[in-house]
Coordinates of C-alpha atoms in Angstrom, one line a residue:
M1 CA -39.6 49.6 42.9
S2 CA -42.6 47.9 44.5
G3 CA -46.3 48.3 43.7
I4 CA -48.8 49.9 46.0
I5 CA -50.6 46.6 46.5
C6 CA -48.4 43.9 48.2
T7 CA -49.2 40.4 49.4
S8 CA -47.3 38.4 52.0
E9 CA -44.9 35.7 51.0
A10 CA -47.3 33.1 52.4
A11 CA -50.2 34.4 50.3
T12 CA -48.1 34.5 47.2
I13 CA -46.9 30.9 47.8
A14 CA -50.4 29.7 48.5
L15 CA -51.8 31.2 45.3
H16 CA -49.1 29.9 43.1
A17 CA -49.0 26.4 44.8
A18 CA -52.8 26.1 44.4
G19 CA -52.3 27.1 40.7
I20 CA -49.7 24.4 40.3
L21 CA -52.0 21.8 41.8
A22 CA -54.8 22.9 39.5
A23 CA -52.6 22.2 36.5
H24 CA -51.9 18.6 37.7
D25 CA -53.8 15.4 37.7
G26 CA -52.5 13.7 40.8
P27 CA -50.3 14.7 43.8
V28 CA -47.3 17.1 43.5
S29 CA -44.5 16.8 46.0
A30 CA -43.6 19.6 48.3
H31 CA -40.0 19.3 47.0
A32 CA -41.1 19.9 43.3
M33 CA -43.4 22.8 44.3
A34 CA -40.8 24.5 46.5
G35 CA -38.3 24.2 43.7
A36 CA -40.7 25.7 41.1
L37 CA -41.6 28.5 43.5
G38 CA -38.1 29.3 44.7
A39 CA -39.4 28.8 48.3
S40 CA -38.0 26.6 51.1
E41 CA -39.8 23.4 51.7
A42 CA -40.3 24.4 55.3
T43 CA -42.1 27.6 54.3
L44 CA -44.1 25.8 51.6
S45 CA -45.1 23.1 54.1
K46 CA -46.5 25.7 56.6
V47 CA -48.5 27.3 53.8
M48 CA -49.8 24.0 52.6
Q49 CA -50.9 23.0 56.1
R50 CA -53.1 26.1 56.1
L51 CA -54.7 25.1 52.8
V52 CA -55.2 21.5 54.1
K53 CA -56.9 22.9 57.3
A54 CA -59.2 25.1 55.1
G55 CA -60.3 22.0 53.2
L56 CA -58.9 23.2 49.9
V57 CA -56.0 20.7 49.6
T58 CA -55.3 17.2 50.7
S59 CA -52.0 15.6 51.4
K60 CA -50.7 12.1 51.0
R61 CA -47.6 10.6 52.5
G62 CA -45.2 8.2 50.9
P63 CA -43.1 7.9 47.8
H64 CA -46.0 8.7 45.5
G65 CA -47.5 11.3 47.9
G66 CA -47.8 15.0 47.8
F67 CA -50.5 17.6 47.7
E68 CA -53.7 17.6 45.6
L69 CA -56.7 19.9 45.4
A70 CA -59.6 18.7 47.5
R71 CA -62.1 20.0 44.9
T72 CA -62.0 20.8 41.2
P73 CA -60.2 24.0 40.1
K74 CA -63.5 25.5 39.0
E75 CA -64.8 25.2 42.6
I76 CA -61.9 27.1 44.3
T77 CA -61.7 30.8 44.0
L78 CA -58.4 32.8 44.5
L79 CA -60.2 34.5 47.4
K80 CA -60.7 31.2 49.2
V81 CA -57.0 30.4 48.8
Y82 CA -55.9 33.9 49.9
E83 CA -58.2 34.0 52.9
A84 CA -57.1 30.5 54.0
V85 CA -53.6 31.9 54.6
E86 CA -54.3 35.6 55.4
G87 CA -57.8 35.6 57.0
V88 CA -60.7 37.5 55.7
I89 CA -59.9 40.6 53.7
E90 CA -60.9 43.7 55.6
V91 CA -62.0 46.7 53.6
K92 CA -60.6 49.5 55.8
H93 CA -61.8 53.0 55.6
C94 CA -58.4 54.4 56.6
L95 CA -55.1 53.3 55.2
L96 CA -53.4 54.0 58.5
G97 CA -56.1 52.2 60.5
A98 CA -56.3 55.2 62.8
P99 CA -58.5 58.3 63.0
V100 CA -55.5 60.6 62.0
C101 CA -57.7 63.0 60.1
G102 CA -60.1 63.4 63.1
K103 CA -62.7 61.3 61.3
K104 CA -63.2 64.1 58.8
R105 CA -63.5 63.5 55.1
C106 CA -60.6 61.4 53.9
P107 CA -58.2 63.3 51.6
L108 CA -57.7 60.2 49.5
G109 CA -61.5 60.0 48.9
G110 CA -61.8 56.4 50.0
L111 CA -59.3 55.2 47.3
F112 CA -57.9 52.3 49.4
E113 CA -61.3 51.2 50.5
K114 CA -62.4 51.0 46.8
V115 CA -59.2 49.2 45.7
S116 CA -59.5 46.7 48.6
R117 CA -63.1 46.0 47.6
E118 CA -62.3 45.6 43.9
V119 CA -59.3 43.3 44.6
A120 CA -61.5 41.1 46.9
E121 CA -64.2 41.0 44.3
M122 CA -61.8 40.1 41.5
L123 CA -60.3 37.3 43.7
S124 CA -63.8 36.0 44.5
K125 CA -64.7 35.8 40.8
T126 CA -61.5 34.1 39.6
T127 CA -61.2 30.4 40.1
L128 CA -58.1 28.2 40.0
H129 CA -59.4 26.9 36.6
E130 CA -58.7 30.4 35.2
F131 CA -55.4 30.9 37.0
N132 CA -52.7 29.9 34.5
V133 CA -49.7 28.4 36.2
P134 CA -47.1 26.3 34.4
V135 CA -47.0 22.5 35.0
V136 CA -44.2 21.4 37.4
T137 CA -42.2 18.3 36.8
E138 CA -41.0 16.1 39.5
G139 CA -37.3 15.7 39.9

């Protein structure tokens, strides 16, 4: 059974990878993160490229390379990480994205608009410093 609120695989990987980086002093390899997340290195690398492009993460090549946060965990919100991968959260008025009801009063009473707004607000108020992800060991 799945919940009503779902995130993409990329967003899930981004949030957890950023949390892993927040728990480490120094770079973490793509191999170690992919293993900890149960993701392929190729998928993780694509996600990490988006975080690098957004200025949230830096990457270093070489035997002691890997990924690190570009700022302190207290400076990076979960919303910044999410939006680096998914784009800006849109608070839609209609779940279906279409005027199915003839633009009359929504039978759901704006429930999904309210939930989207609350999720975006929670993500904007939560930093990586508060996001508790276990430390990953290299290996």
